[in-house]
Amino acid sequence: MNIIQKESPIYITTQLKENLQKRILANEFSVDTKLPSERELAQEYNISRISVRSAIKELENEDFLYKVRSKGTFVKNRQDFKIVSKKSISLLVSPPLRMSFFSTIISGIEEAASKNDYDLFLRCTNEDTFLEKKYILELNESKNSGLIIISGANSFRNAEFFKNLAQKNPMVVIDMFLGEIPADYVFSDDEKGTYDAIMHLIELGHTRILHLAGPKKNSTASLRIQGYKKTLQEKNIAIDTDLIRETDWSLESGYYETKKFFTNNKKRATAIFACSDEVAIGAYKAVKELGLKIPEDISLVGYANLDVGRLWEVPLTTVDQSPEKMGREAFNLLSERIERKRSFFEVKKIPVPTNLIIRESCGIKLKGG
């Protein structure tokens, strides 16, 4: 029995369109076969005729169906389907591209798209939510086969627009979650990555670890806080909330919060775990200005494995997120939907494994490592 899930966040029109496409591709409705009438389909699926009419109209626009006046709607020859020529996807990038992490994700997407003969159209917003909204509305009217979104720190403000976009288009979101929208997600395993970093610092003897934790209302930062707390609890180390400091993702916020913490606190931390390598750069500068040395006085660990970390005077210990793999995974998920290898309703969330890169900034060599 063909069922429409009325409680689903996916539009009824989109559900019916997906179902009819499957039936056509499975040859339940063969070429030039007349489709059941709007009234019959409305009764079969227990939905309104308006929803049926909208779904049929979309299938006509995509050349699955054609109408004959006074006779009805018929299935088009599969050789004529536009799906054969639908080989372009759009990529909307919200974070600044100066960070090599996101540039490397894009490289992974481009590589996978090129190998599979897809054209890629890029739009960048540099964290401008108004520009992001403009592009979302434009993409909703585009003829591209699907969309990949690299969400940013402020993308949650446009969550409802992203939800509407995902109702009608195959979509994959990379990095940060945008709420309960019908899209696939690819993200680094941030809780595990943080767990490994904090465990390493604990093994080096640190129990007071300052966490420069990223912004509130951010899924990535939340997962890293969870990993931070989980590791301390596992080692029976009391969680001191004063050691968890909100930042953004910039070196300026890392500098400011580090300077403020060490200036105002008598119980100084012996290590810093930063939510990003850029924040770690700011923390490094602040520590040096305070007359402290890394790693002799303060151990420092970042996140993202940006190229700049290898070139420091004291090379940065960091967590690698395999950004190229994130890009390839995102394309693979999107192509599954575009080529109808998977149902519109089957949402996948793929965590990409992380890897701790140990360098001198954590003080491993001081411990004889």
Coordinates of C-alpha atoms in Angstrom, one line a residue:
M1 CA 0.0 0.0 0.0
N2 CA 1.2 3.5 -0.9
I3 CA 1.3 5.6 2.2
I4 CA 1.9 9.3 2.7
Q5 CA 3.4 10.2 6.1
K6 CA 1.3 13.3 7.1
E7 CA 3.3 13.8 10.3
S8 CA 6.6 14.0 8.4
P9 CA 8.4 17.3 8.0
I10 CA 8.6 16.6 4.2
Y11 CA 5.9 18.2 2.2
I12 CA 3.0 15.9 1.1
T13 CA 3.6 17.0 -2.5
T14 CA 7.2 16.0 -2.3
Q15 CA 6.4 12.6 -0.8
L16 CA 3.8 11.9 -3.6
K17 CA 6.2 13.0 -6.3
E18 CA 9.0 10.7 -4.9
N19 CA 6.5 7.8 -4.7
L20 CA 5.2 8.2 -8.2
Q21 CA 8.8 8.5 -9.6
K22 CA 9.6 5.2 -7.9
R23 CA 6.6 3.5 -9.5
I24 CA 7.4 4.9 -12.9
L25 CA 11.1 3.8 -12.7
A26 CA 10.0 0.4 -11.5
N27 CA 7.8 0.1 -14.6
E28 CA 4.6 -0.1 -12.6
F29 CA 3.5 2.6 -15.0
S30 CA 5.0 1.8 -18.3
V31 CA 5.7 4.2 -21.2
D32 CA 2.6 5.9 -22.6
T33 CA 0.5 4.4 -19.8
K34 CA -2.3 6.7 -18.6
L35 CA -1.8 7.7 -15.0
P36 CA -4.7 7.3 -12.6
S37 CA -6.8 10.5 -12.4
E38 CA -6.3 13.2 -9.7
R39 CA -9.4 12.0 -7.9
E40 CA -8.2 8.4 -7.9
L41 CA -4.7 9.2 -6.7
A42 CA -6.1 11.5 -4.0
Q43 CA -8.3 8.6 -2.8
E44 CA -5.4 6.1 -3.0
Y45 CA -3.0 8.2 -1.0
N46 CA -5.7 9.8 1.2
I47 CA -4.6 13.3 0.4
S48 CA -6.1 16.4 -1.3
R49 CA -6.4 16.8 -5.1
I50 CA -4.5 20.0 -4.8
S51 CA -1.4 18.1 -3.5
V52 CA -1.9 15.5 -6.3
R53 CA -2.1 18.3 -8.9
S54 CA 1.1 19.9 -7.6
A55 CA 3.1 16.7 -7.7
I56 CA 1.9 15.9 -11.2
K57 CA 2.8 19.4 -12.4
E58 CA 6.4 19.0 -11.0
L59 CA 6.7 15.6 -12.7
E60 CA 5.6 17.2 -15.9
N61 CA 8.2 19.9 -15.6
E62 CA 10.9 17.2 -15.1
D63 CA 9.6 15.3 -18.2
F64 CA 8.4 12.2 -16.3
L65 CA 4.8 12.8 -17.5
Y66 CA 3.0 14.5 -20.3
K67 CA -0.7 15.6 -20.7
V68 CA -3.0 15.0 -23.6
R69 CA -6.0 17.3 -23.7
S70 CA -9.3 15.7 -22.8
K71 CA -7.5 12.3 -22.3
G72 CA -5.4 12.6 -19.2
T73 CA -1.8 12.3 -18.0
F74 CA 0.6 9.8 -19.4
V75 CA 4.1 8.4 -18.6
K76 CA 6.8 9.7 -20.9
N77 CA 9.4 7.6 -22.7
R78 CA 12.3 7.0 -20.2
Q79 CA 14.9 7.9 -22.9
D80 CA 13.4 11.4 -22.8
F81 CA 13.8 11.9 -19.1
K82 CA 15.7 15.0 -18.1
I83 CA 17.2 13.1 -15.3
V84 CA 19.9 11.9 -17.8
S85 CA 21.1 15.5 -18.3
K86 CA 20.7 16.6 -14.7
K87 CA 24.4 16.8 -13.9
S88 CA 24.9 20.0 -12.0
I89 CA 24.9 20.7 -8.3
S90 CA 25.2 23.8 -6.2
L91 CA 27.5 24.3 -3.2
L92 CA 26.6 27.1 -0.7
V93 CA 29.5 27.9 1.7
S94 CA 28.8 30.1 4.7
P95 CA 32.2 30.2 6.6
P96 CA 35.1 32.4 5.4
L97 CA 37.3 30.5 2.9
R98 CA 40.5 31.9 4.4
M99 CA 40.4 28.9 6.6
S100 CA 42.0 26.0 4.7
F101 CA 39.7 23.5 6.5
F102 CA 36.7 24.6 4.4
S103 CA 38.8 25.0 1.2
T104 CA 39.9 21.4 1.6
I105 CA 36.3 20.2 2.0
I106 CA 35.5 22.0 -1.3
S107 CA 38.5 20.3 -3.0
G108 CA 37.0 16.9 -1.9
I109 CA 33.6 17.8 -3.3
E110 CA 35.1 19.1 -6.6
E111 CA 37.2 16.0 -7.0
A112 CA 34.2 13.6 -6.5
A113 CA 31.9 15.8 -8.7
S114 CA 34.5 15.9 -11.5
K115 CA 35.0 12.1 -11.5
N116 CA 31.2 11.6 -11.8
D117 CA 30.7 14.2 -14.5
Y118 CA 28.8 16.7 -12.4
D119 CA 29.2 20.5 -12.8
L120 CA 29.6 22.4 -9.5
F121 CA 28.3 25.9 -8.9
L122 CA 29.8 27.7 -5.9
R123 CA 28.2 30.5 -3.8
C124 CA 30.0 32.0 -0.8
T125 CA 28.5 34.2 1.9
N126 CA 31.3 34.9 4.4
E127 CA 28.9 34.5 7.3
D128 CA 26.5 37.2 5.9
T129 CA 23.1 35.8 6.9
F130 CA 21.3 38.2 4.5
L131 CA 23.3 37.1 1.5
E132 CA 22.9 33.5 2.6
K133 CA 19.1 33.9 2.7
K134 CA 19.2 35.5 -0.8
Y135 CA 21.2 32.6 -2.2
I136 CA 18.8 30.1 -0.5
L137 CA 15.8 31.7 -2.2
E138 CA 17.7 31.7 -5.6
L139 CA 18.6 28.0 -5.2
N140 CA 15.0 27.1 -4.4
E141 CA 14.1 28.3 -8.0
S142 CA 17.2 26.8 -9.7
K143 CA 17.2 23.7 -11.9
N144 CA 20.2 22.1 -10.3
S145 CA 19.9 18.5 -9.3
G146 CA 20.9 18.9 -5.6
L147 CA 22.6 21.1 -3.0
I148 CA 25.5 20.8 -0.6
I149 CA 25.6 23.3 2.3
I150 CA 28.7 24.0 4.3
S151 CA 26.9 25.7 7.2
G152 CA 28.4 28.5 9.3
A153 CA 28.3 30.0 12.7
N154 CA 25.1 32.1 11.9
S155 CA 23.4 29.7 9.6
F156 CA 20.9 28.6 12.3
R157 CA 19.2 32.0 11.8
N158 CA 18.1 30.8 8.3
A159 CA 17.2 27.3 9.5
E160 CA 13.5 27.7 8.4
F161 CA 14.6 28.7 4.9
F162 CA 17.0 25.8 4.7
K163 CA 14.1 23.5 5.8
N164 CA 11.9 24.8 3.0
L165 CA 14.7 24.3 0.5
A166 CA 15.3 20.7 1.7
Q167 CA 11.6 19.9 1.3
K168 CA 11.9 20.1 -2.5
N169 CA 15.6 19.4 -3.2
P170 CA 18.1 16.7 -2.4
M171 CA 20.4 18.3 0.1
V172 CA 23.5 17.4 2.2
V173 CA 24.7 19.6 5.1
I174 CA 28.4 19.6 6.1
D175 CA 29.8 20.3 9.5
M176 CA 27.2 22.1 11.7
F177 CA 23.6 20.9 12.2
L178 CA 20.7 23.1 11.1
G179 CA 18.0 21.5 13.2
E180 CA 15.5 18.9 12.1
I181 CA 15.4 19.3 8.3
P182 CA 15.1 16.4 5.8
A183 CA 18.7 16.5 4.7
D184 CA 21.7 14.2 5.0
Y185 CA 24.6 15.3 7.3
V186 CA 28.3 14.8 7.1
F187 CA 30.3 16.0 10.1
S188 CA 33.6 15.2 11.9
D189 CA 33.3 13.0 15.0
D190 CA 33.9 16.0 17.2
E191 CA 33.1 14.3 20.5
K192 CA 35.7 11.6 19.9
G193 CA 38.2 14.1 18.5
T194 CA 37.9 16.1 21.7
Y195 CA 38.0 13.0 23.9
D196 CA 41.3 12.0 22.3
A197 CA 42.9 15.5 22.8
I198 CA 41.8 15.9 26.4
M199 CA 42.8 12.3 27.3
H200 CA 46.3 13.0 25.8
L201 CA 46.6 16.1 28.0
I202 CA 45.5 14.2 31.1
E203 CA 48.1 11.5 30.3
L204 CA 50.7 14.3 30.3
G205 CA 49.6 15.2 33.8
H206 CA 47.1 18.0 33.2
T207 CA 43.9 18.3 35.3
R208 CA 43.1 22.0 34.8
I209 CA 42.5 22.4 31.1
L210 CA 41.1 25.6 29.8
H211 CA 38.6 24.9 27.0
L212 CA 38.1 27.8 24.6
A213 CA 34.9 26.3 23.5
G214 CA 33.4 28.1 20.5
P215 CA 30.0 29.8 20.3
K216 CA 26.7 28.8 21.9
K217 CA 23.9 27.5 19.7
N218 CA 26.5 25.7 17.6
S219 CA 26.3 21.9 17.2
T220 CA 30.1 21.6 16.6
A221 CA 31.0 23.5 19.7
S222 CA 28.4 21.5 21.7
L223 CA 29.8 18.2 20.6
R224 CA 33.3 19.3 21.6
I225 CA 32.1 20.4 25.1
Q226 CA 30.5 17.0 25.5
G227 CA 33.8 15.3 24.6
Y228 CA 35.6 17.6 27.1
K229 CA 33.3 16.8 29.9
K230 CA 33.0 13.1 29.1
T231 CA 36.8 12.7 29.3
L232 CA 37.1 14.5 32.6
Q233 CA 34.3 12.5 34.1
E234 CA 35.8 9.3 33.0
K235 CA 39.1 10.2 34.7
N236 CA 37.2 11.4 37.9
I237 CA 38.4 15.0 37.4
A238 CA 35.9 17.6 38.7
I239 CA 34.4 19.8 35.9
D240 CA 35.1 23.4 36.7
T241 CA 32.7 25.5 34.5
D242 CA 35.1 28.5 34.9
L243 CA 37.5 26.6 32.7
I244 CA 34.9 26.5 29.8
R245 CA 35.0 29.9 28.0
E246 CA 32.7 30.8 25.1
T247 CA 34.5 32.2 22.0
D248 CA 33.8 32.5 18.3
W249 CA 36.1 30.8 15.8
S250 CA 38.6 33.6 15.4
L251 CA 42.1 34.2 16.6
E252 CA 40.9 37.5 18.1
S253 CA 38.5 35.7 20.5
G254 CA 41.1 33.2 21.4
Y255 CA 43.5 36.0 22.3
Y256 CA 40.9 38.0 24.3
E257 CA 39.5 35.0 26.3
T258 CA 43.0 33.6 27.1
K259 CA 44.3 37.0 28.2
K260 CA 41.2 37.6 30.3
F261 CA 41.3 34.2 32.0
F262 CA 45.0 34.2 33.0
T263 CA 44.8 37.9 34.2
N264 CA 41.7 37.3 36.4
N265 CA 42.3 33.7 37.8
K266 CA 44.6 32.7 40.5
K267 CA 44.1 29.0 39.9
R268 CA 45.7 29.1 36.5
A269 CA 45.2 26.3 34.0
T270 CA 48.2 24.3 32.9
A271 CA 46.8 23.5 29.4
I272 CA 44.6 25.0 26.8
F273 CA 42.3 23.1 24.4
A274 CA 41.1 25.5 21.7
C275 CA 38.0 24.8 19.5
S276 CA 39.9 25.6 16.4
D277 CA 43.5 26.2 15.2
E278 CA 42.6 29.9 14.6
V279 CA 41.5 30.3 18.2
A280 CA 44.7 28.5 19.3
I281 CA 46.8 31.1 17.4
G282 CA 45.1 33.8 19.4
A283 CA 45.7 31.9 22.7
Y284 CA 49.4 31.4 21.7
K285 CA 49.9 35.1 21.2
A286 CA 48.2 35.9 24.6
V287 CA 50.3 33.4 26.5
K288 CA 53.5 34.8 25.1
E289 CA 52.4 38.4 26.0
L290 CA 51.8 37.2 29.6
G291 CA 55.4 36.1 29.8
L292 CA 54.6 32.4 29.7
K293 CA 56.1 29.7 27.4
I294 CA 54.5 27.0 25.4
P295 CA 54.9 24.2 26.1
E296 CA 57.1 24.7 29.3
D297 CA 54.4 26.6 31.2
I298 CA 51.2 26.0 29.2
S299 CA 50.4 23.1 26.9
L300 CA 48.3 24.0 23.8
V301 CA 46.1 21.9 21.5
G302 CA 44.0 23.1 18.6
Y303 CA 41.4 21.6 16.3
A304 CA 41.3 21.3 12.4
N305 CA 45.0 20.7 11.5
L306 CA 45.4 23.9 9.4
D307 CA 48.6 24.1 7.5
V308 CA 49.8 27.1 9.5
G309 CA 50.1 25.0 12.7
R310 CA 53.0 23.0 11.3
L311 CA 55.0 26.2 10.7
W312 CA 54.8 27.7 14.2
E313 CA 57.9 28.3 16.2
V314 CA 56.4 25.6 18.4
P315 CA 54.4 23.3 16.0
L316 CA 50.8 22.9 17.1
T317 CA 49.3 19.7 18.4
T318 CA 45.8 19.5 16.8
V319 CA 42.9 17.3 15.7
D320 CA 42.7 16.4 12.0
Q321 CA 39.1 16.2 10.7
S322 CA 39.8 14.6 7.2
P323 CA 38.1 17.5 5.4
E324 CA 38.7 16.0 1.9
K325 CA 36.9 12.8 3.0
M326 CA 34.0 15.0 4.4
G327 CA 33.7 16.5 0.9
R328 CA 33.7 13.2 -0.9
E329 CA 31.2 11.7 1.5
A330 CA 28.9 14.6 1.0
F331 CA 28.9 14.3 -2.7
N332 CA 28.3 10.5 -2.5
L333 CA 25.3 11.0 -0.3
L334 CA 23.9 13.7 -2.6
S335 CA 24.4 11.6 -5.8
E336 CA 22.6 8.6 -4.1
R337 CA 19.5 10.8 -3.8
I338 CA 19.8 12.4 -7.2
E339 CA 20.2 9.1 -8.9
R340 CA 17.4 7.6 -6.7
K341 CA 19.5 4.9 -5.2
R342 CA 17.9 5.8 -1.9
S343 CA 14.5 7.1 -0.8
F344 CA 13.9 10.8 -0.2
F345 CA 12.8 9.8 3.3
E346 CA 16.0 7.9 4.3
V347 CA 18.1 10.5 6.0
K348 CA 21.7 9.6 6.8
K349 CA 24.1 11.2 9.3
I350 CA 27.7 10.3 8.6
P351 CA 30.4 11.0 11.3
V352 CA 33.9 11.2 9.7
P353 CA 36.7 9.9 12.0
T354 CA 39.2 12.3 13.5
N355 CA 42.9 11.8 14.2
L356 CA 45.0 13.5 16.9
I357 CA 48.2 15.0 15.4
I358 CA 50.8 15.2 18.2
R359 CA 53.4 17.9 17.9
E360 CA 55.6 19.9 20.3
S361 CA 53.0 22.4 21.7
C362 CA 51.4 19.9 24.1
G363 CA 54.8 19.3 25.8
I364 CA 55.1 15.6 24.8
K365 CA 58.9 16.0 24.4
L366 CA 59.2 17.5 27.9
K367 CA 57.7 14.2 29.2
G368 CA 60.2 12.1 27.3
G369 CA 57.7 11.3 24.4

